[in-house]
Coordinates of C-alpha atoms in Angstrom, one line a residue:
X1 CA 104.4 116.6 67.3
X2 CA 102.9 113.5 67.5
X3 CA 103.3 111.0 70.2
X4 CA 102.7 107.4 69.4
X5 CA 103.6 106.2 72.9
X6 CA 103.0 106.2 76.3
X7 CA 105.8 107.5 79.0
X8 CA 104.7 107.1 82.8
X9 CA 105.5 109.5 85.4
X10 CA 106.2 109.4 89.1
X11 CA 105.5 106.0 91.5
X12 CA 107.9 104.4 93.3
X13 CA 110.6 101.8 92.0
X14 CA 111.1 98.4 93.7
X15 CA 114.0 96.1 92.7
X16 CA 111.6 93.8 94.1
X17 CA 112.6 89.9 94.4
X18 CA 111.2 87.3 96.2
X19 CA 113.7 87.4 99.4
X20 CA 117.1 88.9 99.0
X21 CA 118.7 85.6 99.7
X22 CA 116.4 84.2 96.7
X23 CA 118.2 86.7 94.1
X24 CA 121.6 85.8 95.7
X25 CA 121.3 82.4 95.1
X26 CA 119.5 82.3 91.9
X27 CA 121.4 84.9 89.7
X28 CA 125.4 83.6 89.7
X29 CA 127.5 87.3 90.0
X30 CA 128.9 87.8 86.3
X31 CA 132.9 87.3 85.8
X32 CA 134.2 90.3 86.2
X33 CA 135.3 91.9 82.7
X34 CA 136.7 94.6 81.1
X35 CA 134.4 97.6 81.1
X36 CA 133.9 98.2 77.9
X37 CA 132.7 94.6 77.1
X38 CA 130.6 93.7 79.8
X39 CA 127.9 96.2 79.4
X40 CA 127.2 94.5 75.8
X41 CA 124.5 92.6 75.7
X42 CA 122.4 91.4 72.8
X43 CA 119.4 93.3 72.3
X44 CA 116.6 90.8 71.2
X45 CA 113.6 92.2 71.4
X46 CA 111.9 89.9 69.2
X47 CA 112.9 86.8 70.3
X48 CA 109.6 84.6 71.4
X49 CA 111.1 82.4 73.9
X50 CA 112.6 84.6 76.2
X51 CA 110.1 87.0 76.2
X52 CA 107.0 84.1 76.2
X53 CA 109.5 82.7 79.6
X54 CA 109.2 86.4 80.9
X55 CA 105.9 87.4 80.8
X56 CA 104.9 83.6 82.1
X57 CA 107.3 84.4 85.1
X58 CA 105.3 87.9 85.5
X59 CA 102.3 86.4 86.0
X60 CA 103.0 83.0 88.2
X61 CA 105.5 84.9 90.1
X62 CA 102.3 88.0 91.1
X63 CA 102.6 88.6 94.6
X64 CA 106.3 90.3 93.8
X65 CA 105.6 91.9 90.0
X66 CA 102.3 93.0 90.7
X67 CA 100.7 91.4 87.3
X68 CA 97.2 90.5 87.3
X69 CA 94.7 88.2 85.5
X70 CA 93.7 91.5 83.7
X71 CA 96.6 92.7 82.6
X72 CA 98.6 92.1 79.4
X73 CA 102.3 92.5 79.1
X74 CA 104.3 94.2 75.7
X75 CA 107.9 93.5 75.5
X76 CA 109.6 96.5 74.4
X77 CA 113.5 95.7 75.0
X78 CA 115.1 92.4 75.9
X79 CA 118.7 92.0 76.9
X80 CA 120.7 88.9 77.6
X81 CA 124.1 89.2 79.6
X82 CA 127.3 87.2 78.1
X83 CA 126.6 84.6 81.2
X84 CA 123.3 84.2 79.8
X85 CA 121.0 86.1 81.8
X86 CA 118.1 88.0 80.8
X87 CA 116.1 90.7 81.0
X88 CA 112.6 91.7 79.8
X89 CA 111.1 95.2 79.8
X90 CA 107.2 95.4 79.8
X91 CA 105.0 97.8 79.1
X92 CA 101.3 97.1 80.2
X93 CA 97.7 96.9 79.7
X94 CA 94.9 96.7 82.3
X95 CA 91.3 95.5 80.6
X96 CA 92.6 97.0 77.5
X97 CA 93.8 100.3 78.4
X98 CA 97.5 101.4 78.5
X99 CA 99.0 102.2 82.4
X100 CA 100.8 104.9 82.7
X101 CA 103.3 104.2 85.6
X102 CA 102.9 100.3 84.9
X103 CA 106.4 99.2 83.0
X104 CA 108.3 96.1 84.7
X105 CA 111.5 94.5 84.0
X106 CA 111.8 90.7 84.7
X107 CA 114.9 89.3 85.4
X108 CA 115.8 85.6 84.1
X109 CA 118.3 83.2 84.9
X110 CA 120.2 81.9 82.0
X111 CA 118.0 78.9 82.2
X112 CA 115.0 81.4 82.2
X113 CA 114.3 80.8 86.2
X114 CA 112.5 83.7 87.6
X115 CA 114.9 85.9 89.6
X116 CA 113.0 89.1 90.3
X117 CA 111.6 92.3 89.0
X118 CA 112.0 95.9 88.7
X119 CA 108.6 97.5 89.0
X120 CA 106.9 101.2 88.7
X121 CA 104.2 100.7 91.1
X122 CA 104.5 98.7 94.1
X123 CA 100.7 98.5 94.6
X124 CA 98.4 96.1 92.8
X125 CA 96.4 97.6 90.0
X126 CA 92.7 97.0 90.2
X127 CA 90.2 99.3 88.4
X128 CA 86.9 98.6 89.2
X129 CA 85.0 100.4 86.7
X130 CA 86.0 101.5 82.8
X131 CA 83.4 103.9 82.9
X132 CA 83.8 107.3 82.8
X133 CA 81.6 109.9 84.0
X134 CA 84.0 112.6 81.9
X135 CA 83.1 112.4 77.6
X136 CA 85.9 112.4 75.4
X137 CA 85.3 115.6 74.3
X138 CA 84.9 117.0 77.7
X139 CA 88.8 115.9 78.7
X140 CA 90.0 117.0 75.1
X141 CA 88.6 120.7 75.5
X142 CA 90.0 120.7 79.3
X143 CA 93.4 119.5 77.9
X144 CA 93.4 122.1 75.3
X145 CA 92.1 124.5 77.3
X146 CA 94.8 124.2 80.2
X147 CA 97.9 123.4 77.4
X148 CA 96.3 126.1 75.3
X149 CA 96.7 124.4 72.3
X150 CA 94.9 121.7 69.6
X151 CA 93.5 118.9 71.2
X152 CA 94.1 115.5 69.3
X153 CA 92.5 112.3 70.3
X154 CA 92.1 111.3 73.5
X155 CA 92.4 107.7 74.7
X156 CA 91.3 105.8 78.2
X157 CA 94.4 104.8 80.2
X158 CA 94.6 103.5 83.7
X159 CA 96.8 106.0 85.6
X160 CA 98.9 103.7 88.5
X161 CA 101.3 106.5 89.3
X162 CA 101.7 108.5 92.9
X163 CA 100.1 105.2 94.2
X164 CA 96.6 105.7 92.6
X165 CA 94.3 103.2 90.2
X166 CA 92.6 106.2 88.2
X167 CA 90.4 106.0 85.0
X168 CA 92.0 109.0 83.2
X169 CA 92.1 110.3 79.6
X170 CA 95.4 111.0 78.1
X171 CA 95.1 114.0 75.5
X172 CA 98.1 115.1 73.3
X173 CA 97.8 118.8 72.7
X174 CA 99.9 120.1 69.9
X175 CA 100.9 123.9 69.5
X176 CA 100.5 124.7 72.9
X177 CA 101.0 128.1 74.1
X178 CA 102.6 126.9 77.3
X179 CA 105.7 125.5 75.5
X180 CA 108.9 126.3 73.9
X181 CA 108.8 127.0 70.2
X182 CA 104.4 126.1 70.4
X183 CA 106.0 122.1 71.0
X184 CA 103.2 119.2 72.4
X185 CA 102.3 118.3 76.2
X186 CA 100.9 115.2 77.3
X187 CA 97.6 115.8 79.3
X188 CA 96.3 113.8 81.5
X189 CA 92.4 114.2 83.3
X190 CA 90.8 112.5 85.6
X191 CA 87.7 110.5 83.9
X192 CA 85.6 111.5 87.2
X193 CA 86.2 114.3 88.2
X194 CA 88.1 116.6 85.1
X195 CA 91.2 116.9 87.6
X196 CA 94.5 117.3 85.5
X197 CA 96.4 114.9 86.8
X198 CA 99.7 115.3 84.8
X199 CA 100.8 117.9 82.0
X200 CA 104.0 117.6 80.6
X201 CA 106.1 118.7 77.6
X202 CA 106.8 116.3 74.9
X203 CA 110.3 117.7 74.3
X204 CA 113.3 117.4 76.1
X205 CA 114.8 121.2 76.3
X206 CA 118.5 121.8 76.8
X207 CA 117.8 125.1 78.7
X208 CA 115.2 125.6 81.3
X209 CA 113.1 128.0 81.9
X210 CA 114.2 129.3 85.0
X211 CA 117.7 129.4 83.4
X212 CA 116.7 131.6 80.5
X213 CA 114.3 133.5 82.6
X214 CA 117.9 134.4 85.2
X215 CA 120.0 135.1 81.9
X216 CA 117.3 137.9 81.1
X217 CA 117.0 139.1 84.3
X218 CA 120.7 139.5 84.7
X219 CA 121.0 141.2 80.8
X220 CA 123.6 138.7 80.2
X221 CA 123.8 137.2 76.5
X222 CA 125.0 133.8 75.6
X223 CA 127.6 134.5 73.4
X224 CA 129.2 131.1 72.6
X225 CA 133.0 130.6 71.1
X226 CA 133.7 129.5 68.0
X227 CA 136.8 127.7 66.8
X228 CA 138.7 129.4 64.4
X229 CA 138.2 127.5 60.9
X230 CA 141.2 125.8 58.8
X231 CA 141.6 125.1 55.5
X232 CA 139.0 122.1 54.4
X233 CA 141.5 119.3 53.5
X234 CA 140.4 117.3 50.0
X235 CA 137.4 115.1 50.8
X236 CA 138.1 111.7 50.4
X237 CA 137.8 109.7 47.1
X238 CA 134.2 108.4 46.4
X239 CA 133.3 105.2 44.7
X240 CA 133.4 105.5 41.2
X241 CA 130.0 104.2 39.2
X242 CA 127.4 103.2 40.9
X243 CA 125.0 105.6 43.4
X244 CA 124.3 106.1 45.8
X245 CA 127.9 105.6 47.5
X246 CA 129.3 106.0 50.5
X247 CA 131.6 109.1 50.5
X248 CA 133.9 111.0 53.0
X249 CA 133.7 114.6 53.0
X250 CA 134.8 117.7 55.4
X251 CA 132.9 120.2 57.3
X252 CA 133.6 123.5 59.0
X253 CA 132.0 124.1 62.1
X254 CA 131.4 126.7 64.7
X255 CA 132.8 124.8 67.8
X256 CA 134.8 121.4 66.4
X257 CA 137.0 123.2 63.8
X258 CA 137.0 121.1 60.6
X259 CA 136.0 118.0 61.2
X260 CA 135.4 114.9 58.2
X261 CA 131.9 113.5 57.8
X262 CA 131.1 110.2 56.0
X263 CA 128.5 111.4 53.5
X264 CA 126.4 110.1 50.5
X265 CA 127.1 110.3 46.7
X266 CA 123.9 110.6 44.9
X267 CA 125.4 111.3 41.6
X268 CA 129.2 112.1 40.0
X269 CA 129.2 115.6 41.4
X270 CA 126.5 115.5 44.3
X271 CA 126.5 114.9 47.7
X272 CA 123.9 114.6 50.7
X273 CA 124.5 115.0 54.2
X274 CA 124.0 111.5 55.1
X275 CA 125.8 109.1 56.8
X276 CA 125.2 105.2 55.6
X277 CA 127.7 103.7 57.6
X278 CA 125.7 104.8 60.4
X279 CA 121.8 103.9 59.9
X280 CA 121.3 106.8 57.6
X281 CA 122.0 109.1 60.4
X282 CA 121.1 112.5 58.5
X283 CA 120.4 116.5 59.3
X284 CA 118.3 118.7 57.8
X285 CA 117.3 122.4 57.2
X286 CA 113.9 123.4 59.0
X287 CA 113.8 126.3 57.1
X288 CA 113.2 128.5 60.1
X289 CA 109.6 126.3 60.8
X290 CA 108.5 124.2 63.4
X291 CA 108.2 121.0 61.0
X292 CA 106.7 117.8 62.8
X293 CA 108.7 115.6 60.6
X294 CA 112.0 115.1 60.2
X295 CA 111.2 114.4 56.5
X296 CA 109.8 117.5 55.9
X297 CA 113.2 119.8 56.6
X298 CA 115.3 120.1 53.5
X299 CA 118.0 117.4 52.6
X300 CA 121.8 119.9 52.8
X301 CA 123.5 119.0 49.6
X302 CA 126.9 119.8 48.0
X303 CA 128.3 119.4 44.9
X304 CA 132.1 118.9 46.8
X305 CA 131.3 117.2 49.5
X306 CA 132.6 120.4 51.5
X307 CA 130.1 121.5 54.1
X308 CA 129.8 124.9 56.2
X309 CA 132.4 128.1 56.4
X310 CA 132.6 128.1 60.3
X311 CA 130.1 131.3 59.7
X312 CA 126.6 132.1 61.0
X313 CA 126.6 133.1 57.6
X314 CA 126.4 129.6 55.8
X315 CA 123.2 128.0 56.7
X316 CA 126.0 123.7 56.2
X317 CA 127.7 125.1 59.7
X318 CA 125.3 124.4 62.2
X319 CA 124.4 121.2 60.0
X320 CA 128.4 120.2 60.5
X321 CA 128.2 120.6 64.2
X322 CA 125.0 118.5 64.7
X323 CA 126.0 115.9 62.7
X324 CA 129.4 115.4 64.0
X325 CA 127.8 115.9 67.2
X326 CA 125.2 113.2 66.3
X327 CA 127.5 110.7 64.8
X328 CA 130.3 111.3 67.9
X329 CA 127.4 110.2 69.9
X330 CA 126.4 107.2 68.3
X331 CA 130.0 106.0 68.4
X332 CA 130.3 106.7 72.0
X333 CA 127.3 104.3 72.7
X334 CA 128.3 101.8 70.3
X335 CA 131.6 101.5 70.8
X336 CA 131.7 101.6 74.4
X337 CA 128.6 99.4 75.4
X338 CA 127.6 97.7 72.2
X339 CA 124.4 100.0 71.6
X340 CA 123.6 100.0 67.6
X341 CA 121.8 103.4 67.5
X342 CA 119.6 105.7 70.0
X343 CA 117.2 102.7 70.4
X344 CA 119.4 99.9 69.7
X345 CA 117.5 99.0 66.9
X346 CA 120.7 99.6 64.1
X347 CA 118.4 102.8 62.9
X348 CA 120.4 106.1 62.8
X349 CA 119.4 109.7 64.2
X350 CA 118.5 112.4 62.9
X351 CA 118.8 116.3 63.2
X352 CA 116.6 119.2 62.1
X353 CA 118.5 122.7 62.4
X354 CA 117.6 126.2 61.5
X355 CA 114.4 124.8 63.5
X356 CA 111.7 127.7 64.3
X357 CA 111.7 131.2 64.9
X358 CA 113.9 132.5 67.1
X359 CA 114.4 129.4 69.1
X360 CA 117.1 129.9 71.6
X361 CA 117.3 126.6 72.9
X362 CA 117.6 122.6 71.7
X363 CA 115.5 119.7 72.2
X364 CA 115.2 116.0 72.0
X365 CA 111.9 115.0 70.3
X366 CA 111.0 111.1 70.4
X367 CA 108.3 111.7 68.7
X368 CA 110.3 111.7 65.1
X369 CA 113.6 110.7 66.9
X370 CA 115.2 113.7 65.9
X371 CA 117.3 116.7 67.7
X372 CA 116.1 119.9 67.4
X373 CA 118.0 123.1 67.1
X374 CA 116.6 126.7 67.1
X375 CA 119.4 129.6 65.8
X376 CA 118.6 131.3 69.4
X377 CA 116.4 134.3 69.7
X378 CA 118.9 136.9 68.3
X379 CA 119.1 138.6 71.5
X380 CA 119.7 136.2 74.5
X381 CA 120.9 133.6 72.4
X382 CA 123.1 134.4 69.3
X383 CA 124.0 131.2 67.9
X384 CA 122.7 127.8 67.4
X385 CA 123.0 125.2 70.1
X386 CA 124.7 123.3 68.4
X387 CA 127.3 122.4 71.0
X388 CA 128.6 118.7 71.3
X389 CA 127.9 118.5 75.0
X390 CA 124.7 119.5 74.1
X391 CA 124.1 117.0 71.6
X392 CA 125.2 114.2 73.6
X393 CA 122.9 115.4 76.6
X394 CA 119.9 115.7 74.2
X395 CA 120.5 112.4 72.9
X396 CA 121.0 110.3 76.0
X397 CA 117.4 111.6 77.1
X398 CA 116.3 109.6 73.5
X399 CA 118.6 106.6 75.3
X400 CA 116.4 107.3 79.1
X401 CA 113.4 107.3 76.7
X402 CA 114.2 103.8 75.4
X403 CA 115.3 102.0 78.6
X404 CA 113.7 103.5 81.7
X405 CA 111.7 106.6 80.3
X406 CA 112.3 108.7 83.4
X407 CA 109.6 111.1 84.2
X408 CA 109.4 114.4 86.4
X409 CA 106.6 114.3 88.8
X410 CA 104.9 117.4 87.8
X411 CA 105.2 120.7 86.0
X412 CA 104.4 124.0 86.8
X413 CA 102.2 126.3 84.6
X414 CA 105.7 128.2 83.9
X415 CA 107.1 124.8 82.1
X416 CA 109.4 124.3 85.3
X417 CA 109.7 120.4 85.5
X418 CA 110.2 118.7 89.6
X419 CA 111.1 115.9 91.0
X420 CA 113.7 112.7 91.3
X421 CA 113.1 110.7 88.2
X422 CA 113.0 113.7 86.4
X423 CA 116.3 115.2 87.9
X424 CA 117.9 111.7 87.5
X425 CA 117.3 111.4 83.8
X426 CA 118.8 115.4 83.8
X427 CA 121.8 114.2 85.6
X428 CA 122.1 111.1 83.3
X429 CA 121.8 112.9 80.2
X430 CA 125.1 115.3 82.1
X431 CA 127.0 112.4 82.8
X432 CA 126.8 110.2 79.3
X433 CA 127.2 113.9 77.7
X434 CA 130.5 114.4 79.2
X435 CA 131.4 110.7 78.4
X436 CA 131.0 111.4 74.6
X437 CA 133.3 114.7 74.8
X438 CA 135.8 112.2 76.3
X439 CA 135.0 109.8 74.1
X440 CA 135.3 112.2 71.0
X441 CA 138.7 113.8 72.3
X442 CA 138.2 116.6 69.5
X443 CA 141.4 119.3 70.4
X444 CA 138.7 122.3 69.6
X445 CA 136.4 120.7 72.3
X446 CA 138.5 119.5 75.1
X447 CA 136.5 117.0 77.3
X448 CA 136.0 117.5 80.5
X449 CA 133.4 117.5 83.3
X450 CA 131.6 120.3 82.9
X451 CA 128.3 120.6 80.9
X452 CA 128.0 123.9 78.2
X453 CA 131.3 125.2 78.8
X454 CA 131.1 126.4 75.3
X455 CA 128.1 128.1 75.4
X456 CA 130.0 131.9 76.8
X457 CA 127.8 132.2 80.4
X458 CA 129.4 134.3 82.8
X459 CA 130.0 131.3 85.2
X460 CA 131.7 129.5 82.3
X461 CA 129.8 126.2 82.1
X462 CA 126.0 125.2 83.0
X463 CA 126.6 122.8 85.0
X464 CA 129.1 120.8 86.8
X465 CA 129.6 117.2 88.3
X466 CA 132.6 117.4 90.5
X467 CA 131.0 120.4 92.7
X468 CA 127.3 120.8 91.3
X469 CA 126.3 123.6 93.5
X470 CA 128.8 126.1 91.6
X471 CA 125.9 126.3 89.2
X472 CA 123.9 129.4 90.6
X473 CA 121.9 129.9 87.6
X474 CA 119.7 126.2 88.3
X475 CA 120.8 126.8 92.1
X476 CA 122.1 123.4 91.6
X477 CA 122.4 120.9 94.8
X478 CA 125.4 118.8 95.9
X479 CA 123.7 116.2 98.3
X480 CA 120.3 114.8 98.8
X481 CA 118.0 115.8 101.2
X482 CA 114.4 115.6 102.1
X483 CA 113.6 118.6 99.6
X484 CA 114.8 116.8 96.7
X485 CA 111.7 114.9 96.5
X486 CA 110.1 118.4 94.7
X487 CA 113.4 120.3 93.4
X488 CA 113.7 121.4 89.8
X489 CA 115.0 118.8 87.9
X490 CA 118.0 120.3 86.7
X491 CA 118.8 121.4 90.6
X492 CA 118.5 118.4 91.7
X493 CA 120.8 116.4 89.2
X494 CA 123.6 117.6 91.4
X495 CA 122.8 114.7 93.6
X496 CA 123.4 111.6 91.0
X497 CA 126.1 113.6 89.3
X498 CA 127.8 114.1 91.9
X499 CA 127.7 110.8 93.2
X500 CA 129.0 109.4 89.7
X501 CA 132.0 111.8 89.7
X502 CA 133.3 110.4 92.9
X503 CA 132.8 107.0 91.7
X504 CA 135.0 108.0 88.6
X505 CA 137.5 109.9 89.9
X506 CA 137.4 110.4 94.2
X507 CA 137.0 113.2 96.2
X508 CA 139.4 116.1 96.5
X509 CA 141.7 118.4 94.6
X510 CA 142.8 117.4 90.6
X511 CA 143.1 118.7 87.7
X512 CA 142.2 116.6 84.3
X513 CA 142.9 117.8 81.3
X514 CA 143.9 121.2 82.0
X515 CA 140.8 121.5 84.5
X516 CA 140.8 121.9 88.5
X517 CA 138.2 120.1 90.2
X518 CA 137.5 119.6 93.8
X519 CA 134.7 117.6 95.0
X520 CA 133.7 117.6 98.6
X521 CA 131.8 114.5 100.2
X522 CA 128.8 115.1 102.7
X523 CA 130.1 113.4 105.4
X524 CA 133.5 114.5 104.6
X525 CA 135.5 111.0 104.5
X526 CA 137.6 110.4 101.3
X527 CA 136.1 108.6 98.0
X528 CA 139.0 107.1 95.9
X529 CA 137.4 106.5 92.3
X530 CA 137.2 103.4 90.7
X531 CA 137.6 104.8 87.2
X532 CA 135.6 106.4 84.6
X533 CA 135.2 103.3 82.0
X534 CA 134.0 101.3 85.3
X535 CA 131.9 104.0 86.3
X536 CA 130.0 104.4 83.1
X537 CA 129.2 100.6 82.9
X538 CA 128.0 100.8 85.9
X539 CA 125.8 103.5 85.3
X540 CA 124.4 102.0 81.8
X541 CA 123.6 98.9 83.1
X542 CA 121.8 100.2 85.9
X543 CA 119.8 102.4 83.2
X544 CA 119.5 99.6 80.7
X545 CA 118.5 96.8 83.4
X546 CA 117.6 98.3 86.7
X547 CA 116.0 101.4 86.2
X548 CA 111.9 102.4 85.7
X549 CA 110.2 105.3 84.9
X550 CA 109.6 106.1 88.8
X551 CA 113.2 105.5 89.6
X552 CA 114.3 107.8 92.4
X553 CA 118.2 108.8 93.9
X554 CA 117.7 105.9 96.5
X555 CA 116.5 103.3 94.0
X556 CA 119.0 104.3 91.6
X557 CA 121.5 103.7 94.6
X558 CA 120.0 100.2 94.6
X559 CA 120.0 99.7 90.6
X560 CA 123.7 100.7 90.7
X561 CA 124.8 98.6 93.6
X562 CA 123.0 95.7 91.6
X563 CA 124.4 96.6 88.3
X564 CA 128.3 96.8 90.3
X565 CA 127.7 93.3 91.8
X566 CA 126.8 91.6 88.4
X567 CA 130.0 93.1 86.4
X568 CA 132.6 92.7 89.3
X569 CA 131.0 90.9 92.1
X570 CA 129.6 91.6 95.5
X571 CA 133.3 92.0 97.6
X572 CA 134.5 94.1 94.8
X573 CA 136.0 97.6 94.9
X574 CA 133.8 98.7 92.2
X575 CA 131.1 97.2 94.6
X576 CA 132.0 99.0 98.0
X577 CA 133.0 102.3 96.2
X578 CA 129.6 102.3 94.2
X579 CA 127.8 102.1 98.3
X580 CA 130.5 104.9 99.3
X581 CA 130.2 107.2 97.0
X582 CA 126.0 107.7 97.3
X583 CA 126.8 107.8 100.7
X584 CA 129.1 110.7 99.8
X585 CA 126.2 112.9 98.4
X586 CA 124.1 111.4 102.0
X587 CA 121.6 108.7 100.2
X588 CA 122.3 106.0 101.9
X589 CA 120.2 102.8 103.3
X590 CA 119.5 104.5 106.6
X591 CA 117.9 107.8 104.9
X592 CA 115.7 105.8 102.4
X593 CA 112.3 106.5 102.0
X594 CA 109.6 104.6 103.2
X595 CA 107.6 103.0 100.6

């Protein structure tokens, strides 16, 4: 997989402003609005006037933004709120070199006045020399040896993570022997010492190495249940005479029964599994190969506009689940937040099913904007992981990648990822993945706050949001402690997932959609939820405006409080409940780490 951009790692997030009073006085509180309408904002990444104003503000307020004279800022996203406030996300170069951990969001008022900044690096980035002691060839050789693969072209970067300012080489290593399915890893090598500063997998897998190892130790097999296939209805009548034309077909899936599919008619009796109504979203067949380009996959075609038969014997069945999951996720983000595609650029999403040989996992690949689905290894995993909440989870990694870019702080030799920003990434994927189920409301895949409940695990789910510690496979935690600074990301994700559930549904026993929940709090005090719609609005706004690559749980608390203030007011029930929900998982202002 070729990776065209940099994703930074851990430093610290700061919702930094000149003073708290300045922010309160300078930024008017948004008029409370319905949760479905309030998060929607114009994405104007190409608006020069707004970007120029934010860039100028970043330099003018260097004491709070940390932007210096040798820094260059490139805008990656611009959001304009309904009340006119603007939020411009930047990546940074220093002396012409990309800065890892240098991302920031500049916040402006409706009149373009500076309101504050959210920054990944708290310290000033100031590199004394740009002359490396190691050659690029030496760095590439070291990266190839560490990641056990083929090194690409090294490039000089400034590593500003973990409070340092270090000249380094960034090298992408393909066909890594340390990554599942021979994927790629991004390795950062200190240009003076040759030390490995980070070694991170490019793709985001759904099942962690820890889970797979424990399942194999137990002798447990992943045997997903399948929906009872029904007789598919006749395809909708396509447009006549001019091709390509939109059409409506039907598919028989593994997990969601018979579903309608928007397709493209290419001739009188010829159809392709491509949805032109959703930015040409398409699913293709990887043919058992580890393809690095979506276009290398084989298109799924039909003469009848009927797809799959509900069994693994038909290669198109997996494509039905994948295509339905992707379009359902895109519909959720568009209808709920006004987000047009994973990157909010109007483009559709892609999937490659039958990816690789004996691959028991599903991945999000930011390189091609693709979902990658393996067919299972035939032993532990017996069916493709094309389940709806898996797709919603993985595509949300794409949304996080396009916004805050949250990253693990470290990865061990077994590929396990650690640290709070990575855990928050996994949590957001679970939160919005479950929300996709609720929004889709498919009778064969009833919505709930469980993740991977259709995968056939003995514990009946992979993770859950109401009481994360019921997940014994990953050892997921319910509450924050100092140990979560370096907890495996799936295990640590329980902290913010639990906070979200409490915000949405509240504490105590309840039954929702036939599933029994019983969510306890750290301090034993009751939490009364504000409803899923408002909770989602707050978390989405926090992600897109107030989170950066290094956001940890205490920073996420600050970000969601600011989002609740924006949407509903500082004196609102929603604002107070956000504060209460985080306290209920032991994340408070009082126990925040010293920066």
